[in-house]
């Protein structure tokens, strides 16, 4: 199937209220334009440099989501245009995002990335660290960021029960936080291999790359 067919097929399978992020990392502008020309406007990248390059060359009505690990010293490059940062994993990073958002006269929407996988390599806060961050005075002072929800990545495993259990734990944490945090509306979980299960477990935003674009052009983390 073509990229456009893949996109339309996936979109037609999503329930109302679930947003699709087309994960475009490693793919060239021509391929992104196939998705754009099919009407899609929400793209996800995991590297700052690559996202900035694509932002410069592609139409300006695209919403860019940063889904990969973000270093504080790179926030300034994306602060003028990023729509949502999915990967906030420290107060320090959030403070820098706030600083750069203020410089740009913006409020930047962010998700806290929560560590739910049984893998050493994945980034994110524990439930306890996220609660501490949200309760801290330093966090409450930040006027130019808004936490709009949580993001998590399940373990990369064939064990579907484990993946489901991880998604369920994040959903439950999200539900627990929501009453005290009315700005929370997004639960970003699910990628090509597991987005349907993630939706069953309450995801409102799925990040799908290879099921739209095929295999990546070069290996990306
Ligand atoms: C690459 C990536 C995805 C998409 O992965 P696919 O398996 O290609 O759908 C989703 N989320 C994050 C954080 C990623 O880095």
PDB file of N, CA, C and O and ligand atoms in Angstrom, residues 23 25 46 67-68 151 153 190-193 207-211 216 221, ligand 1:
ATOM      1  N   UNK A  23       4.750   9.847  12.682  1.00  0.00           N
ATOM      2  CA  UNK A  23       6.156   9.946  13.113  1.00  0.00           C
ATOM      3  C   UNK A  23       7.058   9.881  11.878  1.00  0.00           C
ATOM      4  O   UNK A  23       7.165   8.847  11.220  1.00  0.00           O
ATOM      5  N   UNK A  25      10.374  10.823  11.570  1.00  0.00           N
ATOM      6  CA  UNK A  25      11.837  10.791  11.752  1.00  0.00           C
ATOM      7  C   UNK A  25      12.507   9.924  10.690  1.00  0.00           C
ATOM      8  O   UNK A  25      11.986   8.840  10.381  1.00  0.00           O
ATOM      9  N   UNK A  46      11.924  12.938  16.521  1.00  0.00           N
ATOM     10  CA  UNK A  46      12.597  12.669  17.801  1.00  0.00           C
ATOM     11  C   UNK A  46      13.922  13.406  17.957  1.00  0.00           C
ATOM     12  O   UNK A  46      14.539  13.317  19.012  1.00  0.00           O
ATOM     13  N   UNK A  67       8.997  14.159  20.105  1.00  0.00           N
ATOM     14  CA  UNK A  67       8.665  12.937  20.852  1.00  0.00           C
ATOM     15  C   UNK A  67       9.888  12.264  21.455  1.00  0.00           C
ATOM     16  O   UNK A  67       9.753  11.347  22.256  1.00  0.00           O
ATOM     17  N   UNK A  68      11.094  12.700  21.054  1.00  0.00           N
ATOM     18  CA  UNK A  68      12.311  12.054  21.544  1.00  0.00           C
ATOM     19  C   UNK A  68      12.930  12.820  22.701  1.00  0.00           C
ATOM     20  O   UNK A  68      12.514  13.940  23.028  1.00  0.00           O
ATOM     21  N   UNK A 151       2.944  10.946  28.705  1.00  0.00           N
ATOM     22  CA  UNK A 151       3.372  10.081  27.601  1.00  0.00           C
ATOM     23  C   UNK A 151       4.114   8.887  28.165  1.00  0.00           C
ATOM     24  O   UNK A 151       4.792   9.016  29.199  1.00  0.00           O
ATOM     25  N   UNK A 153       6.064   4.880  26.925  1.00  0.00           N
ATOM     26  CA  UNK A 153       6.396   3.856  25.922  1.00  0.00           C
ATOM     27  C   UNK A 153       6.468   2.504  26.615  1.00  0.00           C
ATOM     28  O   UNK A 153       7.189   2.345  27.596  1.00  0.00           O
ATOM     29  N   UNK A 190       1.252   4.375  22.553  1.00  0.00           N
ATOM     30  CA  UNK A 190       0.984   3.525  21.407  1.00  0.00           C
ATOM     31  C   UNK A 190       1.779   3.939  20.194  1.00  0.00           C
ATOM     32  O   UNK A 190       1.835   5.121  19.868  1.00  0.00           O
ATOM     33  N   UNK A 191       2.450   2.944  19.569  1.00  0.00           N
ATOM     34  CA  UNK A 191       3.202   3.146  18.336  1.00  0.00           C
ATOM     35  C   UNK A 191       2.740   2.071  17.341  1.00  0.00           C
ATOM     36  O   UNK A 191       1.743   1.390  17.600  1.00  0.00           O
ATOM     37  N   UNK A 192       3.448   1.911  16.212  1.00  0.00           N
ATOM     38  CA  UNK A 192       2.947   1.003  15.164  1.00  0.00           C
ATOM     39  C   UNK A 192       2.555  -0.367  15.704  1.00  0.00           C
ATOM     40  O   UNK A 192       1.510  -0.905  15.360  1.00  0.00           O
ATOM     41  N   UNK A 193       3.403  -0.926  16.558  1.00  0.00           N
ATOM     42  CA  UNK A 193       3.185  -2.311  16.972  1.00  0.00           C
ATOM     43  C   UNK A 193       2.071  -2.462  18.011  1.00  0.00           C
ATOM     44  O   UNK A 193       1.565  -3.558  18.205  1.00  0.00           O
ATOM     45  N   UNK A 207       1.390   7.571  18.338  1.00  0.00           N
ATOM     46  CA  UNK A 207       2.548   8.044  17.577  1.00  0.00           C
ATOM     47  C   UNK A 207       2.978   6.927  16.627  1.00  0.00           C
ATOM     48  O   UNK A 207       3.592   5.956  17.046  1.00  0.00           O
ATOM     49  N   UNK A 208       2.626   7.060  15.348  1.00  0.00           N
ATOM     50  CA  UNK A 208       2.803   5.943  14.416  1.00  0.00           C
ATOM     51  C   UNK A 208       3.742   6.339  13.274  1.00  0.00           C
ATOM     52  O   UNK A 208       3.498   7.318  12.569  1.00  0.00           O
ATOM     53  N   UNK A 209       4.827   5.566  13.131  1.00  0.00           N
ATOM     54  CA  UNK A 209       5.801   5.820  12.068  1.00  0.00           C
ATOM     55  C   UNK A 209       5.792   4.738  11.018  1.00  0.00           C
ATOM     56  O   UNK A 209       5.241   4.902   9.917  1.00  0.00           O
ATOM     57  N   UNK A 210       6.382   3.585  11.337  1.00  0.00           N
ATOM     58  CA  UNK A 210       6.605   2.574  10.294  1.00  0.00           C
ATOM     59  C   UNK A 210       5.323   2.032   9.665  1.00  0.00           C
ATOM     60  O   UNK A 210       5.345   1.658   8.491  1.00  0.00           O
ATOM     61  N   UNK A 211       4.218   2.012  10.360  1.00  0.00           N
ATOM     62  CA  UNK A 211       2.979   1.527   9.722  1.00  0.00           C
ATOM     63  C   UNK A 211       2.462   2.506   8.668  1.00  0.00           C
ATOM     64  O   UNK A 211       1.619   2.140   7.858  1.00  0.00           O
ATOM     65  N   UNK A 216      12.272   2.622   8.358  1.00  0.00           N
ATOM     66  CA  UNK A 216      12.946   3.918   8.351  1.00  0.00           C
ATOM     67  C   UNK A 216      14.128   3.954   7.394  1.00  0.00           C
ATOM     68  O   UNK A 216      14.756   2.947   7.120  1.00  0.00           O
ATOM     69  N   UNK A 221      17.204   6.001  16.835  1.00  0.00           N
ATOM     70  CA  UNK A 221      16.973   5.481  18.180  1.00  0.00           C
ATOM     71  C   UNK A 221      15.488   5.448  18.475  1.00  0.00           C
ATOM     72  O   UNK A 221      14.783   6.390  18.187  1.00  0.00           O
TER      73      UNK A 221
HETATM   74  C1  LIG B   1       9.998   6.295  16.534  1.00  0.00           C
HETATM   75  C2  LIG B   1       9.019   6.566  17.613  1.00  0.00           C
HETATM   76  C3  LIG B   1       7.670   6.205  17.465  1.00  0.00           C
HETATM   77  C4  LIG B   1       7.113   5.510  16.244  1.00  0.00           C
HETATM   78  O1  LIG B   1       7.584   4.206  16.107  1.00  0.00           O
HETATM   79  P1  LIG B   1       6.987   3.198  15.015  1.00  0.00           P
HETATM   80  O2  LIG B   1       7.266   1.854  15.577  1.00  0.00           O
HETATM   81  O3  LIG B   1       7.736   3.463  13.755  1.00  0.00           O
HETATM   82  O4  LIG B   1       5.546   3.487  14.865  1.00  0.00           O
HETATM   83  C5  LIG B   1       6.801   6.521  18.499  1.00  0.00           C
HETATM   84  N1  LIG B   1       7.231   7.146  19.616  1.00  0.00           N
HETATM   85  C6  LIG B   1       8.513   7.497  19.791  1.00  0.00           C
HETATM   86  C7  LIG B   1       8.908   8.192  21.048  1.00  0.00           C
HETATM   87  C8  LIG B   1       9.454   7.224  18.796  1.00  0.00           C
HETATM   88  O5  LIG B   1      10.733   7.590  18.981  1.00  0.00           O
END
